[in-house]
Tab-separated table of C-alpha atoms and ligand atoms in Angstrom:
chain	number	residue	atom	x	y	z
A	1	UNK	CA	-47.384	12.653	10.656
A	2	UNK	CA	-45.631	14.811	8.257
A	3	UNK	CA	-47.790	17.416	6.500
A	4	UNK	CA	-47.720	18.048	2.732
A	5	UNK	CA	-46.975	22.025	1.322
A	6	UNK	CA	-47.833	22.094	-2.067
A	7	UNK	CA	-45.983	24.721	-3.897
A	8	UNK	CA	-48.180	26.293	-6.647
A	9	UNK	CA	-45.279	28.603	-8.275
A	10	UNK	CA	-45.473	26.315	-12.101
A	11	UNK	CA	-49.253	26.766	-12.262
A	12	UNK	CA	-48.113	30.350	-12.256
A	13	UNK	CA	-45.252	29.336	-14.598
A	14	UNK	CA	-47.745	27.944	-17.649
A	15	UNK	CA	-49.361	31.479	-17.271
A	16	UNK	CA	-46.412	33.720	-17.833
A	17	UNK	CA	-44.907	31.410	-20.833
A	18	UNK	CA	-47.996	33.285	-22.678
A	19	UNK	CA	-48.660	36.506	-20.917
A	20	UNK	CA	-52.086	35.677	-19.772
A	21	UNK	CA	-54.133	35.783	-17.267
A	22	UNK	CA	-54.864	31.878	-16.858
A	23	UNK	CA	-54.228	28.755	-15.600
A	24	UNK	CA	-54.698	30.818	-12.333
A	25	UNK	CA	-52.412	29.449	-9.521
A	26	UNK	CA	-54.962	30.871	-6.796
A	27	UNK	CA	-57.829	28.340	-7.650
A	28	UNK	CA	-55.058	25.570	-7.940
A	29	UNK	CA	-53.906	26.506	-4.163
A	30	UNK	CA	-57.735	25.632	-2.968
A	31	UNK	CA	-57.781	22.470	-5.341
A	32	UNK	CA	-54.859	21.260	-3.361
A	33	UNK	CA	-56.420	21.928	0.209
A	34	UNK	CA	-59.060	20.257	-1.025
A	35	UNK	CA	-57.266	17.175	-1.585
A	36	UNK	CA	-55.868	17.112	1.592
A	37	UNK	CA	-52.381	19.425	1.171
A	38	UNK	CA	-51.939	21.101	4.879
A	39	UNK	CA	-50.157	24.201	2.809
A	40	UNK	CA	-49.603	26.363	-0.054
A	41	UNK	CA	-46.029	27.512	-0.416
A	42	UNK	CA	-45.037	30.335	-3.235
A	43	UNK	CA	-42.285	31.750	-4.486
A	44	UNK	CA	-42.216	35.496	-5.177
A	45	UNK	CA	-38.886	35.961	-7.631
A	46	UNK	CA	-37.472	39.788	-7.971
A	47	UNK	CA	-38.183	38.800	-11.624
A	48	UNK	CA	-41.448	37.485	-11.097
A	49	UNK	CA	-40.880	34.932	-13.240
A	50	UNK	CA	-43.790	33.047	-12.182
A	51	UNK	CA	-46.249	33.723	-8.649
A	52	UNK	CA	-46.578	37.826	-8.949
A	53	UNK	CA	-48.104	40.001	-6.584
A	54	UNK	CA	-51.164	39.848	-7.327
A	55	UNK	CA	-51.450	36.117	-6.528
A	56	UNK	CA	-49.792	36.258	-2.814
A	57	UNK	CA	-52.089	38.833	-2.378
A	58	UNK	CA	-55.379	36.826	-3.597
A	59	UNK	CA	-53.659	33.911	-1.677
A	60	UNK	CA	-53.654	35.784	1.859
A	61	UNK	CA	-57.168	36.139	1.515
A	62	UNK	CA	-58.328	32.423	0.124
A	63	UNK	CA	-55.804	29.945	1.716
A	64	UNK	CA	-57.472	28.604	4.677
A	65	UNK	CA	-54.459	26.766	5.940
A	66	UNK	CA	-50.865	27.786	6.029
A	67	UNK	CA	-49.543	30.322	3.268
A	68	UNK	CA	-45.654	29.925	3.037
A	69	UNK	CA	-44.162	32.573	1.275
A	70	UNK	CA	-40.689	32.051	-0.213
A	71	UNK	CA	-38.720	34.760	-1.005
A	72	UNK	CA	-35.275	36.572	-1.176
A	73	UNK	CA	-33.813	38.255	1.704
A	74	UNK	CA	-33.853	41.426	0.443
A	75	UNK	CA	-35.580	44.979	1.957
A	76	UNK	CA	-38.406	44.638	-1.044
A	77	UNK	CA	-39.186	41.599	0.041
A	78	UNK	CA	-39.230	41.684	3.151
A	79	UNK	CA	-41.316	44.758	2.942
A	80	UNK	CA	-43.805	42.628	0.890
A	81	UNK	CA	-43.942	40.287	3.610
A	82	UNK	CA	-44.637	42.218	6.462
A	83	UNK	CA	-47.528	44.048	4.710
A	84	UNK	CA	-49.205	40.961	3.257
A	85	UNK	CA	-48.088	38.675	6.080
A	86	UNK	CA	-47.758	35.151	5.267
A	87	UNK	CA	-47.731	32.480	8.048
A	88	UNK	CA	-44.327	31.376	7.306
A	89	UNK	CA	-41.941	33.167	4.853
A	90	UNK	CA	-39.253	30.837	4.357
A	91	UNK	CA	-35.420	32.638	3.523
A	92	UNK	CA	-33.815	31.280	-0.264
A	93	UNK	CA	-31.036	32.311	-2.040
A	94	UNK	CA	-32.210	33.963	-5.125
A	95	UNK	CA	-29.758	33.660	-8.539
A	96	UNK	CA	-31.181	35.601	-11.321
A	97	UNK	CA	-29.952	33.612	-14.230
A	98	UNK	CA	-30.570	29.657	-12.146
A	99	UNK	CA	-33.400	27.333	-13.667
A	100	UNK	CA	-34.737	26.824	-9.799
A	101	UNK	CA	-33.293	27.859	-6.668
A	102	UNK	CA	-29.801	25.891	-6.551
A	103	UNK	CA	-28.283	25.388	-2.996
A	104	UNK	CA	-29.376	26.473	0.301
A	105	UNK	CA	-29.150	29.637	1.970
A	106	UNK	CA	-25.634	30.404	3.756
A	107	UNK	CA	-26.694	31.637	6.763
A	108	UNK	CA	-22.911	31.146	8.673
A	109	UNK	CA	-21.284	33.183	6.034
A	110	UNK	CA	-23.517	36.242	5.748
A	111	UNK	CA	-24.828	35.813	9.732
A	112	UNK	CA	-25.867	39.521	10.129
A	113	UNK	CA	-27.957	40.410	6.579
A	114	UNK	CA	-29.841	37.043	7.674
A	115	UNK	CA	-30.358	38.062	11.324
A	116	UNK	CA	-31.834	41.097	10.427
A	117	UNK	CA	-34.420	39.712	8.334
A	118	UNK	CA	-35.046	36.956	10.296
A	119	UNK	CA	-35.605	39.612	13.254
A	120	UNK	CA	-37.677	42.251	10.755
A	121	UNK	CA	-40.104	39.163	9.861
A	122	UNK	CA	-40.730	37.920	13.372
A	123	UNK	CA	-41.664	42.020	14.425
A	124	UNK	CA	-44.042	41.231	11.933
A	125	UNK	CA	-45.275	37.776	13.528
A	126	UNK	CA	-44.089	35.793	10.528
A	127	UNK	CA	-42.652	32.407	11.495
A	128	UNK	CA	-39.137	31.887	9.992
A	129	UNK	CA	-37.956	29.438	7.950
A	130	UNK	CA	-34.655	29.395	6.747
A	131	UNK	CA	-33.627	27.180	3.723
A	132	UNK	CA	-30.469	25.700	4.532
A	133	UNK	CA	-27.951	22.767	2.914
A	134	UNK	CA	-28.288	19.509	6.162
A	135	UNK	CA	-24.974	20.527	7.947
A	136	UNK	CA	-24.120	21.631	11.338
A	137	UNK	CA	-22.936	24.365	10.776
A	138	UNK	CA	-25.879	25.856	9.276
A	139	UNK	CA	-27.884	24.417	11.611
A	140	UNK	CA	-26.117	26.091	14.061
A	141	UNK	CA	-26.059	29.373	12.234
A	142	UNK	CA	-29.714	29.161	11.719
A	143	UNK	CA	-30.564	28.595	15.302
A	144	UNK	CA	-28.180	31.807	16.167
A	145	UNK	CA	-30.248	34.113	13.858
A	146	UNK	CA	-33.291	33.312	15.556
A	147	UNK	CA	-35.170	31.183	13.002
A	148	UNK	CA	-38.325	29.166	13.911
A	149	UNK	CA	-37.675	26.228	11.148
A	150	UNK	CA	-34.872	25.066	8.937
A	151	UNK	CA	-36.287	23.640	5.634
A	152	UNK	CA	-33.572	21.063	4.741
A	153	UNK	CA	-32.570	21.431	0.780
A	154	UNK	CA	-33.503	17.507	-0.274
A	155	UNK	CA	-31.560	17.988	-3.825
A	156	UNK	CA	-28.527	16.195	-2.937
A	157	UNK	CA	-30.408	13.249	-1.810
A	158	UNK	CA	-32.408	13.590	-4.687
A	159	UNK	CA	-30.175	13.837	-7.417
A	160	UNK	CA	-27.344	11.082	-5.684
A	161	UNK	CA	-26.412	8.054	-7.833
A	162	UNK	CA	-28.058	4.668	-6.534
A	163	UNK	CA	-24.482	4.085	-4.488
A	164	UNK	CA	-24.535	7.863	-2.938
A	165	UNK	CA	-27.754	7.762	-1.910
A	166	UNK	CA	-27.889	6.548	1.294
A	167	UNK	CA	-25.245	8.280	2.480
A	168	UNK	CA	-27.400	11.723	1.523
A	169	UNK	CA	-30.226	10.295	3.226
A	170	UNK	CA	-27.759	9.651	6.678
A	171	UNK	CA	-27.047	13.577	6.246
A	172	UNK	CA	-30.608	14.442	6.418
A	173	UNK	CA	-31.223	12.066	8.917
A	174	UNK	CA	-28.346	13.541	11.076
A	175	UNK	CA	-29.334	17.443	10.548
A	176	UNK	CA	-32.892	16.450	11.634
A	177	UNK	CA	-31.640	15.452	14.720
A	178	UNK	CA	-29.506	18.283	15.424
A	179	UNK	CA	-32.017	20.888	14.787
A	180	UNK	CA	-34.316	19.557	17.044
A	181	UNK	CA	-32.223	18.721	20.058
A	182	UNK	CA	-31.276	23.177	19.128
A	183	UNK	CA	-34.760	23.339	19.500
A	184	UNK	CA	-35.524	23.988	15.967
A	185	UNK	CA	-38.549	22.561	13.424
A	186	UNK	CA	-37.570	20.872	10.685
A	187	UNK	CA	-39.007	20.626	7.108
A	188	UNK	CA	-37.832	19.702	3.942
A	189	UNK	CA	-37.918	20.318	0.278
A	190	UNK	CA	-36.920	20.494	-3.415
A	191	UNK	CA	-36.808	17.786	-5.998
A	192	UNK	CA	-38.725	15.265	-4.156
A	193	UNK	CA	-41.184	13.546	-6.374
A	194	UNK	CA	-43.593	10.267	-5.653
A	195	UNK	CA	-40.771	7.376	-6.247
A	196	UNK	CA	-38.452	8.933	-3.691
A	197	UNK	CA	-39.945	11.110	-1.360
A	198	UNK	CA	-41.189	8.062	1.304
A	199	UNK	CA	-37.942	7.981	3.212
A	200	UNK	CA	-37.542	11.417	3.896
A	201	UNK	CA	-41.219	11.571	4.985
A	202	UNK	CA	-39.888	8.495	7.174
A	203	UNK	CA	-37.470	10.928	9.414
A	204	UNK	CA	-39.679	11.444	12.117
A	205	UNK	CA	-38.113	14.959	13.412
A	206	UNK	CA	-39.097	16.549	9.445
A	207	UNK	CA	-42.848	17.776	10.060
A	208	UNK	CA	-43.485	19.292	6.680
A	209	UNK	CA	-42.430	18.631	3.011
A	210	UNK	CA	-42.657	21.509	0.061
A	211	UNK	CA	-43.015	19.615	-3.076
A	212	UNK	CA	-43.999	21.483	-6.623
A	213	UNK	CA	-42.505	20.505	-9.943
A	214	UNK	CA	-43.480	16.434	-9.443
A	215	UNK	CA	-47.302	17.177	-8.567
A	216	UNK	CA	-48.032	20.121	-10.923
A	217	UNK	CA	-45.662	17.838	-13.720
A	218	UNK	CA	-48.479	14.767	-12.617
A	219	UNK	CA	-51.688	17.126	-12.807
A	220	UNK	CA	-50.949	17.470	-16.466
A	221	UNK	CA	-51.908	13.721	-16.932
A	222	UNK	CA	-53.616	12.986	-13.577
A	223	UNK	CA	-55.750	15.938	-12.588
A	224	UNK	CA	-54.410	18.678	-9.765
A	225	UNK	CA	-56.851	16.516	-6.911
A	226	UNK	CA	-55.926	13.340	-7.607
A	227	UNK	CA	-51.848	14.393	-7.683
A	228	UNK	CA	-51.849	15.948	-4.621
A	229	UNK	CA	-53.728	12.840	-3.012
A	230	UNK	CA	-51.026	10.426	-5.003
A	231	UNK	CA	-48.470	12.835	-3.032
A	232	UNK	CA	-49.897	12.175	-0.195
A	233	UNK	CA	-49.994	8.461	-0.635
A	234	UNK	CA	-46.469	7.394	-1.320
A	235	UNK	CA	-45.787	9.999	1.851
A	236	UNK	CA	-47.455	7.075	3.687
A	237	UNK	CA	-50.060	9.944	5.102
A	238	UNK	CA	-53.051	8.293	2.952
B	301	PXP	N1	-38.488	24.303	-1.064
B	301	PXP	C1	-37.858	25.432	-1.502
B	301	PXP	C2	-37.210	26.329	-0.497
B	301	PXP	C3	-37.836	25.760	-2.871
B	301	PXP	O1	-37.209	26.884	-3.279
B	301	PXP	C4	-38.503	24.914	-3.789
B	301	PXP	C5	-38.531	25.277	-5.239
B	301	PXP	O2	-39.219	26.470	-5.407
B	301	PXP	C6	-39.167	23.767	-3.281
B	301	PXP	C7	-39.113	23.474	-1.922
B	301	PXP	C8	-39.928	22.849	-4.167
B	301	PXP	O3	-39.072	22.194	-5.032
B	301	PXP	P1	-39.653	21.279	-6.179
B	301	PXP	O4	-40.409	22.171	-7.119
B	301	PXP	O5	-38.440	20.661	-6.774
B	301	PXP	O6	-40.573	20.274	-5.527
């Protein structure tokens, strides 16, 4: 079974291109439970471009499964975190100027900085995720700064030419495995959307996907219900 995170962040998104105080991303996170999603996953930016304080904190209180809170690895963060406390916070890399959060997290190359949030978070009894690029080496890193979960960056695999893709898919398929046998969980995320998303929700070691743009792009035509249960139908969980 792999369970479905539904990440809220361009409910938020439509709100802030005017200023306003609506479509509300809170009421969208219960819509999606509703329909079956085992998660809400946000992103609080340092620019709060879109999810802003006010809505993790509403979201602590209504989100009756798991809350993931994405975020920068950075002190005000962090502090965020371990006064709101999330379930999971999951570690990005955080560009000011990128469209959406470009590559994974290098954990190997800045070991310490990550370690010490990772440790910070876990005082708190926040679970850890850490999103990383599928290689070893990350893996590896990941596991030495004492993360619960990698979340494996799908955007390669999504974006591969026809030809290319199945050799992305062997990567994920390969840092699944290792994680696990280190003792890891595995999830995944970013870019997956309903025509492509089935054979990563094949692996069986990934337990949890965090998919946003496709769904909250389909509510627009479909309804946020009856996108999240699509979602959850070409998963194979419906
Ligand atoms: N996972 C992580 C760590 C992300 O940063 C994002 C984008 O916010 C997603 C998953 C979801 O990506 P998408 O919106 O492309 O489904």
């Amino acid at each position: 079974m792999t369970r479905l995170h539904v990440n809220v962040d361009h409910v938020a998104t439509l709100r802030q291109a005017r200023g306003i105080n609506y479509p509300d991303p809170v009421p969208a996170a219960s819509i999606c439970e509703m329909a079956g999603a085992q998660g809400i996953t946000i992103h609080l930016r340092e620019d709060r471009r879109h999810i802003i304080d006010r809505d993790l904190e509403i979201m602590r209180k209504v989100v009756t499964t798991v809350l993931n809170l994405e975020m920068a690895a950075t002190d005000e963060m962090i502090g965020i975190a371990r006064a709101v406390h999330p379930d999971i916070c999951t570690l990005v890399p955080e560009k000011r100027e990128e469209r959406t959060t470009e590559g994974g997290l290098s954990v190997a190359g800045d070991l310490d900085t990550v370690t010490a949030a990772v440790r910070s978070l876990k005082e708190a009894d926040i679970s850890v995720s850490l999103f990383i690029d599928p290689s070893r080496k990350e893996i590896e890193a990941s596991r030495e700064a004492g993360a619960d979960i990698v979340e494996l960056h799908t955007g390669d695999y999504c974006e591969a030419p026809a030809a290319e893709r199945a050799r992305q898919m062997d990567r994920l398929i390969e840092a699944a495995t290792i994680a696990t046998d280190l003792g890891l969980r595995v999830a995944a995320g970013h870019g997956l959307h309903y025509h492509n998303v089935a054979p990563v929700a094949r692996i069986p070691e990934i337990e949890e996907l965090n998919i946003g743009h496709s769904i909250i792009a389909r509510a627009v035509f479909t309804g946020l219900e009856n996108a999240v249960r699509q979602m959850l139908e070409a998963m194979g969980e419906l």
